[in-house]
């Protein structure tokens, strides 16, 4: 096929150049040029676009078609997608290599059986490898067609011929288009391939899932080039050597982006976890110092998680602070509040904070928990095992109102907790009766006194 004309474009400022440049002359950024295909258009001037005239209309004159959704067989995934896979949509599933993307997708291909053919295009693994995986997962499905191909022009042709219900591209980084000279996996290739697949699938109403590996910086092949093109972006996260996986949506044109789904990688593939709070707090030691339970919201769902803190004498002059699963700056800020407002001197202490289960919780409602758990480790005094702690902490040490308190309390009640420290302003507004002993708190010192840390 003849090579089409390409230009090099700076991903930072959009400067165009005929050849690749290491440094952009316009915005001075380094290594920002990627190759892009030039689409030749014949300008016919104003008012001559094939004789057509574009007439804007009011929204009410359009009729919204109901989106058709397919259930994936995993309730957790359906919820993250906003109720199932939308027909004709393009979903990008990102995640680190080896996290379980191909496994999850193969399971989905099997679970939506009876709904039409599925075309699984893999540029990573051979048919034998996929067969081995399918055997291991107990999948034997005549509706799944496999294609081991990396040339996207041939893949497009196959999609048109087969006309499946669902297309899987595993992975975007292994595919290449002959029209772009850059190597497979480069920003220009990835963009071109996505737009080609999108053109074919959208015109035929075929649902597409594209798998993409995440680079070390946490981007899918370069500076988030794909995210704006697709309808839904999902990330599968988790520590490779822990079995829990969290599916998070960061963009969704058909649903909320705050939902998460929890899975566990087992020897028979991915299994969904429907009661995550139960599992996340089940391995808690019997009442140790430096451990407390907080209730975070993941989308519309409350999740109880364990926060752990460890303080120990600094060996070198400069105390270390490490935060795993919470924002580092938030931790240093809260330690400063603890020092100044509660008089707890941590300047000669290293402070380590961890959220159990590899979860990330970036929510102000965790503040009071972080402060109390740090103080508990420092003083070596345990927090009552059946207590949960909630509240945002301000710089003057005051405990401030948090949102969605009822849902968090209900979850704590459901899991058998007995008491709960919450902001006083929240307590005043509570309408329902709870089986919990609810203690209203105005400031950090009051909370510490209640637990016996002061
Ligand atoms: P895979 O889906 O190939 O990851 P990705 O496509 O994201 O690169 O999963 C790879 C890992 O999953 C591999 O280390 C083995 C493990 N695994 C299981 O633990 N159980 C299983 O049933 C399967 C199929 C894989
Ligand atoms: Mg894979």
Coordinates of C-alpha atoms in Angstrom, one line a residue, residues 53-444:
X53 CA -26.5 23.4 4.2
X54 CA -26.0 22.6 7.9
X55 CA -29.1 23.8 9.9
X56 CA -28.9 23.7 13.7
X57 CA -32.0 22.6 15.5
X58 CA -33.2 22.7 19.1
X59 CA -32.5 19.7 21.2
X60 CA -36.2 19.0 21.8
X61 CA -36.7 18.3 18.1
X62 CA -34.4 15.3 18.4
X63 CA -35.5 12.0 19.9
X64 CA -33.1 10.3 22.2
X65 CA -32.7 6.6 21.4
X66 CA -32.5 4.3 24.3
X67 CA -29.0 2.8 24.7
X68 CA -29.0 -1.0 24.2
X69 CA -26.8 -2.6 26.8
X70 CA -25.5 -6.2 27.1
X71 CA -24.8 -7.7 30.4
X72 CA -21.3 -8.9 30.7
X73 CA -22.0 -11.6 33.2
X74 CA -20.1 -9.8 35.9
X75 CA -22.3 -7.6 38.1
X76 CA -19.2 -5.7 39.2
X77 CA -18.3 -4.9 35.7
X78 CA -21.8 -4.0 34.7
X79 CA -22.0 -1.5 37.5
X80 CA -18.7 0.1 36.5
X81 CA -20.0 0.4 32.9
X82 CA -23.2 2.0 34.2
X83 CA -25.4 -1.0 33.6
X84 CA -23.7 -3.1 30.9
X85 CA -21.8 -2.8 27.7
X86 CA -23.5 -0.2 25.4
X87 CA -24.0 -1.4 21.9
X88 CA -21.6 0.2 19.4
X89 CA -19.4 1.8 22.1
X90 CA -15.7 1.8 22.3
X91 CA -14.2 0.7 25.6
X92 CA -10.5 1.1 26.5
X93 CA -9.3 -1.3 29.2
X94 CA -5.9 -0.3 30.6
X95 CA -3.7 -1.9 33.1
X96 CA -0.2 -3.0 33.8
X97 CA 1.1 -6.1 32.0
X98 CA 0.2 -9.3 33.8
X99 CA -2.6 -7.7 35.9
X100 CA -5.3 -9.9 34.3
X101 CA -6.8 -7.9 31.4
X102 CA -6.8 -10.7 28.9
X103 CA -8.2 -13.2 31.4
X104 CA -11.1 -10.9 32.3
X105 CA -11.9 -10.2 28.7
X106 CA -11.9 -13.8 27.7
X107 CA -14.3 -14.6 30.6
X108 CA -16.6 -11.8 29.3
X109 CA -16.5 -13.2 25.8
X110 CA -17.7 -16.5 27.1
X111 CA -20.3 -15.0 29.4
X112 CA -22.1 -13.0 26.8
X113 CA -22.5 -16.1 24.7
X114 CA -25.7 -16.6 22.7
X115 CA -25.8 -12.9 21.9
X116 CA -23.8 -13.2 18.7
X117 CA -20.2 -13.8 17.5
X118 CA -17.2 -12.4 19.3
X119 CA -14.0 -11.6 17.4
X120 CA -10.9 -11.8 19.6
X121 CA -7.9 -10.3 17.8
X122 CA -4.7 -10.9 19.6
X123 CA -1.3 -9.5 18.6
X124 CA 0.3 -10.7 21.8
X125 CA -0.5 -14.4 22.1
X126 CA -0.8 -17.2 19.7
X127 CA -4.0 -19.2 19.3
X128 CA -2.5 -22.1 21.3
X129 CA -1.7 -19.8 24.2
X130 CA -5.3 -18.4 24.2
X131 CA -6.6 -22.0 23.9
X132 CA -4.6 -23.0 27.0
X133 CA -6.0 -20.1 28.9
X134 CA -9.5 -20.9 27.8
X135 CA -9.1 -24.5 28.9
X136 CA -7.9 -23.4 32.2
X137 CA -10.9 -21.1 32.6
X138 CA -13.2 -23.9 31.4
X139 CA -14.3 -22.0 28.3
X140 CA -15.4 -23.9 25.3
X141 CA -17.5 -21.6 23.1
X142 CA -18.1 -21.8 19.4
X143 CA -19.1 -18.2 19.2
X144 CA -15.6 -16.9 20.0
X145 CA -13.6 -16.5 16.8
X146 CA -9.8 -16.0 17.2
X147 CA -7.6 -14.0 14.9
X148 CA -3.8 -13.7 15.5
X149 CA -3.0 -10.6 13.5
X150 CA -1.2 -7.3 14.0
X151 CA -1.9 -5.5 10.7
X152 CA -4.9 -3.3 11.4
X153 CA -5.9 -3.1 7.8
X154 CA -6.4 -6.9 7.7
X155 CA -8.1 -6.7 11.1
X156 CA -10.6 -4.2 9.8
X157 CA -11.3 -6.4 6.8
X158 CA -11.9 -9.3 9.1
X159 CA -14.3 -7.3 11.2
X160 CA -16.3 -6.3 8.1
X161 CA -16.4 -10.0 6.9
X162 CA -17.3 -11.5 10.3
X163 CA -19.6 -8.7 11.5
X164 CA -19.4 -9.8 15.1
X165 CA -21.3 -8.4 18.0
X166 CA -18.2 -7.7 20.0
X167 CA -14.6 -7.1 18.9
X168 CA -11.6 -7.4 21.2
X169 CA -8.2 -5.9 20.3
X170 CA -5.5 -7.3 22.5
X171 CA -3.5 -5.1 22.7
X172 CA -3.4 -1.7 21.0
X173 CA 0.3 -1.6 21.4
X174 CA 1.0 -4.6 19.2
X175 CA -1.1 -3.5 16.3
X176 CA 0.3 -1.4 13.4
X177 CA -1.0 0.4 10.4
X178 CA 1.0 0.4 7.1
X179 CA 0.2 4.0 6.6
X180 CA 2.3 5.2 9.5
X181 CA 6.1 4.7 9.5
X182 CA 6.5 4.9 13.3
X183 CA 7.0 1.7 15.3
X184 CA 4.1 -0.3 16.7
X185 CA 3.1 1.1 20.1
X186 CA 4.1 4.6 19.4
X187 CA 1.7 7.5 19.9
X188 CA 1.1 8.0 16.2
X189 CA 0.3 4.3 15.6
X190 CA -1.9 4.0 18.6
X191 CA -3.9 7.0 17.5
X192 CA -4.3 5.9 13.9
X193 CA -5.3 2.4 14.9
X194 CA -7.9 3.5 17.3
X195 CA -9.5 5.9 14.9
X196 CA -9.5 3.2 12.2
X197 CA -11.1 0.6 14.4
X198 CA -13.6 3.2 15.6
X199 CA -14.6 4.1 12.1
X200 CA -15.3 0.5 11.2
X201 CA -17.0 -0.5 14.4
X202 CA -19.1 2.6 14.9
X203 CA -20.4 2.5 11.3
X204 CA -21.6 -1.1 11.9
X205 CA -22.8 -0.7 15.5
X206 CA -20.2 -3.2 16.8
X207 CA -19.1 -3.0 20.4
X208 CA -15.3 -2.8 20.8
X209 CA -13.0 -3.4 23.7
X210 CA -9.4 -2.3 23.2
X211 CA -6.9 -3.5 25.7
X212 CA -3.9 -1.1 26.4
X213 CA -0.9 -1.6 28.5
X214 CA -0.1 1.2 30.9
X215 CA 3.4 2.7 30.8
X216 CA 5.4 3.2 33.9
X217 CA 4.1 6.8 34.2
X218 CA 0.6 5.4 34.4
X219 CA -0.5 6.5 30.9
X220 CA -1.8 4.3 28.1
X221 CA 0.9 4.7 25.5
X222 CA 2.0 8.3 25.8
X223 CA 0.2 11.4 26.9
X224 CA -3.3 10.1 27.3
X225 CA -3.8 10.2 23.5
X226 CA -6.6 7.6 23.5
X227 CA -8.7 8.7 26.3
X228 CA -10.5 11.5 24.5
X229 CA -11.3 9.2 21.5
X230 CA -13.1 6.4 23.2
X231 CA -16.4 6.3 25.1
X232 CA -15.3 4.6 28.2
X233 CA -11.9 4.2 29.9
X234 CA -11.5 1.5 32.5
X235 CA -8.4 0.7 34.5
X236 CA -7.7 -2.6 36.1
X237 CA -5.5 -1.9 39.1
X238 CA -3.9 -3.9 41.8
X239 CA -0.6 -5.1 43.1
X240 CA 0.6 -7.9 40.8
X241 CA 1.4 -10.2 43.7
X242 CA -1.8 -9.5 45.6
X243 CA -4.8 -11.3 44.4
X244 CA -7.3 -8.4 44.6
X245 CA -8.0 -6.3 41.5
X246 CA -9.9 -3.1 41.3
X247 CA -11.7 -2.0 38.1
X248 CA -12.1 1.7 38.0
X249 CA -13.7 3.9 35.3
X250 CA -12.0 7.2 34.7
X251 CA -14.2 8.2 31.8
X252 CA -17.7 7.0 30.9
X253 CA -20.0 8.6 28.4
X254 CA -22.8 6.2 29.6
X255 CA -22.5 6.3 33.4
X256 CA -20.8 7.6 36.5
X257 CA -17.1 7.5 36.7
X258 CA -16.8 7.0 40.4
X259 CA -17.8 3.4 40.5
X260 CA -15.3 0.6 41.2
X261 CA -15.6 -3.1 40.8
X262 CA -13.6 -5.6 42.9
X263 CA -12.3 -8.9 41.6
X264 CA -10.0 -11.5 42.8
X265 CA -7.6 -13.4 40.6
X266 CA -8.0 -17.0 41.4
X267 CA -6.7 -20.1 39.7
X268 CA -9.8 -20.3 37.6
X269 CA -9.7 -16.7 36.5
X270 CA -11.2 -13.5 37.8
X271 CA -14.0 -13.8 40.4
X272 CA -16.1 -10.9 41.5
X273 CA -16.2 -9.8 45.1
X274 CA -19.6 -8.6 46.1
X275 CA -18.9 -7.8 49.7
X276 CA -15.6 -6.0 49.6
X277 CA -15.8 -4.4 53.0
X278 CA -16.1 -7.7 54.7
X279 CA -13.0 -9.0 53.0
X280 CA -10.9 -5.8 53.4
X281 CA -11.3 -5.8 57.1
X282 CA -11.4 -9.6 57.7
X283 CA -7.7 -10.1 58.3
X284 CA -7.3 -7.5 60.9
X285 CA -5.3 -8.5 63.9
X286 CA -6.9 -8.5 67.3
X287 CA -6.9 -4.9 68.4
X288 CA -3.3 -3.7 67.6
X289 CA -2.2 -0.1 68.1
X290 CA -1.9 1.8 64.8
X291 CA -4.9 0.3 63.1
X292 CA -8.3 1.8 62.5
X293 CA -11.3 1.4 60.3
X294 CA -12.6 4.2 58.1
X295 CA -15.5 4.3 55.7
X296 CA -14.7 5.6 52.2
X297 CA -17.1 6.1 49.3
X298 CA -16.3 4.6 46.0
X299 CA -18.9 6.0 43.7
X300 CA -22.2 5.3 45.3
X301 CA -20.9 2.5 47.4
X302 CA -19.5 2.7 50.9
X303 CA -16.4 0.7 51.5
X304 CA -14.8 0.0 54.9
X305 CA -11.1 -0.1 54.8
X306 CA -8.3 -0.5 57.4
X307 CA -5.8 2.3 57.8
X308 CA -2.5 1.4 59.4
X309 CA 0.2 3.6 60.8
X310 CA 3.6 3.0 62.1
X311 CA 5.8 5.5 63.8
X312 CA 9.3 4.8 64.9
X313 CA 12.4 6.7 66.0
X314 CA 14.2 8.4 63.1
X315 CA 17.7 7.0 62.6
X316 CA 19.0 9.9 60.5
X317 CA 18.3 13.5 61.3
X318 CA 15.5 13.9 58.8
X319 CA 12.3 12.2 59.6
X320 CA 10.7 10.1 56.9
X321 CA 7.1 10.1 55.9
X322 CA 5.7 7.5 53.6
X323 CA 2.1 7.2 52.4
X324 CA 0.7 4.1 50.7
X325 CA -2.8 4.6 49.3
X326 CA -3.3 8.1 50.6
X327 CA -1.9 11.4 49.4
X328 CA 1.6 12.1 50.7
X329 CA 1.0 15.8 51.0
X330 CA -2.2 15.2 53.0
X331 CA -0.3 13.0 55.4
X332 CA 2.4 15.7 56.0
X333 CA -0.3 18.3 56.5
X334 CA -2.2 16.2 59.0
X335 CA 1.0 15.4 60.9
X336 CA 1.6 19.1 61.2
X337 CA -1.9 19.5 62.7
X338 CA -1.2 16.7 65.1
X339 CA 2.0 18.4 66.2
X340 CA 0.7 21.9 66.5
X341 CA -2.9 21.4 67.7
X342 CA -2.6 18.2 69.7
X343 CA 0.9 18.8 70.9
X344 CA 2.2 15.4 69.8
X345 CA 5.9 15.8 68.8
X346 CA 6.6 13.7 65.7
X347 CA 9.6 15.6 64.5
X348 CA 12.0 12.8 65.6
X349 CA 9.7 10.0 64.3
X350 CA 9.4 8.3 60.9
X351 CA 5.7 8.0 60.0
X352 CA 4.5 5.3 57.6
X353 CA 0.9 5.1 56.6
X354 CA -0.8 2.2 54.7
X355 CA -4.2 1.4 53.3
X356 CA -4.7 -2.3 53.5
X357 CA -5.5 -4.3 50.3
X358 CA -3.7 -2.0 47.9
X359 CA -6.6 0.5 47.8
X360 CA -6.2 4.2 47.2
X361 CA -8.4 6.5 49.3
X362 CA -8.2 10.2 48.5
X363 CA -11.0 11.6 50.5
X364 CA -11.1 14.3 53.1
X365 CA -13.4 12.1 55.2
X366 CA -10.3 10.0 56.0
X367 CA -8.4 12.8 57.8
X368 CA -9.6 12.1 61.3
X369 CA -8.8 8.4 60.8
X370 CA -5.3 9.2 59.6
X371 CA -4.6 11.5 62.6
X372 CA -6.0 9.1 65.2
X373 CA -4.2 6.0 63.8
X374 CA -0.9 7.9 63.7
X375 CA -1.4 9.0 67.3
X376 CA -2.4 5.5 68.3
X377 CA 0.8 4.0 66.9
X378 CA 2.9 6.8 68.5
X379 CA 1.4 6.2 71.9
X380 CA 1.1 2.5 71.5
X381 CA -2.6 2.6 72.5
X382 CA -5.1 0.6 70.5
X383 CA -8.3 2.0 69.1
X384 CA -11.4 0.1 70.0
X385 CA -11.8 -2.7 67.5
X386 CA -15.5 -2.1 66.8
X387 CA -15.2 1.6 66.2
X388 CA -15.0 3.5 62.9
X389 CA -13.7 7.0 62.6
X390 CA -14.9 9.7 60.1
X391 CA -14.3 13.4 59.6
X392 CA -12.4 16.0 57.7
X393 CA -9.8 17.9 59.7
X394 CA -9.1 21.6 59.1
X395 CA -5.8 23.3 59.8
X396 CA -6.9 24.6 63.1
X397 CA -7.6 21.1 64.3
X398 CA -11.4 21.4 63.9
X399 CA -13.4 18.4 62.6
X400 CA -15.6 19.3 59.7
X401 CA -18.7 17.9 58.1
X402 CA -18.4 15.1 55.5
X403 CA -20.8 14.0 52.8
X404 CA -22.9 10.8 52.5
X405 CA -22.6 10.1 56.2
X406 CA -25.8 7.9 56.3
X407 CA -24.5 5.5 53.8
X408 CA -21.2 5.1 55.6
X409 CA -23.0 4.5 58.9
X410 CA -25.3 2.0 57.4
X411 CA -22.4 0.0 56.1
X412 CA -20.7 0.1 59.5
X413 CA -23.8 -1.1 61.1
X414 CA -24.3 -3.9 58.7
X415 CA -20.8 -5.2 59.4
X416 CA -21.4 -5.2 63.1
X417 CA -19.5 -2.1 64.3
X418 CA -20.6 -0.8 67.7
X419 CA -19.5 2.9 67.8
X420 CA -18.5 5.7 65.4
X421 CA -16.7 9.0 65.8
X422 CA -18.2 11.5 63.4
X423 CA -18.2 15.3 63.1
X424 CA -20.6 17.0 65.5
X425 CA -22.2 19.0 62.7
X426 CA -23.1 15.7 60.9
X427 CA -24.5 14.2 64.1
X428 CA -27.0 17.0 64.5
X429 CA -28.5 16.3 61.1
X430 CA -28.9 12.6 61.4
X431 CA -32.5 11.5 61.1
X432 CA -32.4 7.7 61.2
X433 CA -31.8 5.7 64.3
X434 CA -28.7 3.5 64.2
X435 CA -27.7 0.6 66.4
X436 CA -24.3 2.3 66.6
X437 CA -23.2 4.5 69.4
X438 CA -22.6 7.7 67.6
X439 CA -20.2 10.2 69.1
X440 CA -20.1 13.7 67.8
X441 CA -16.6 15.3 67.7
X442 CA -15.7 19.0 67.3
X443 CA -12.0 18.9 67.2
X444 CA -9.0 16.6 67.1

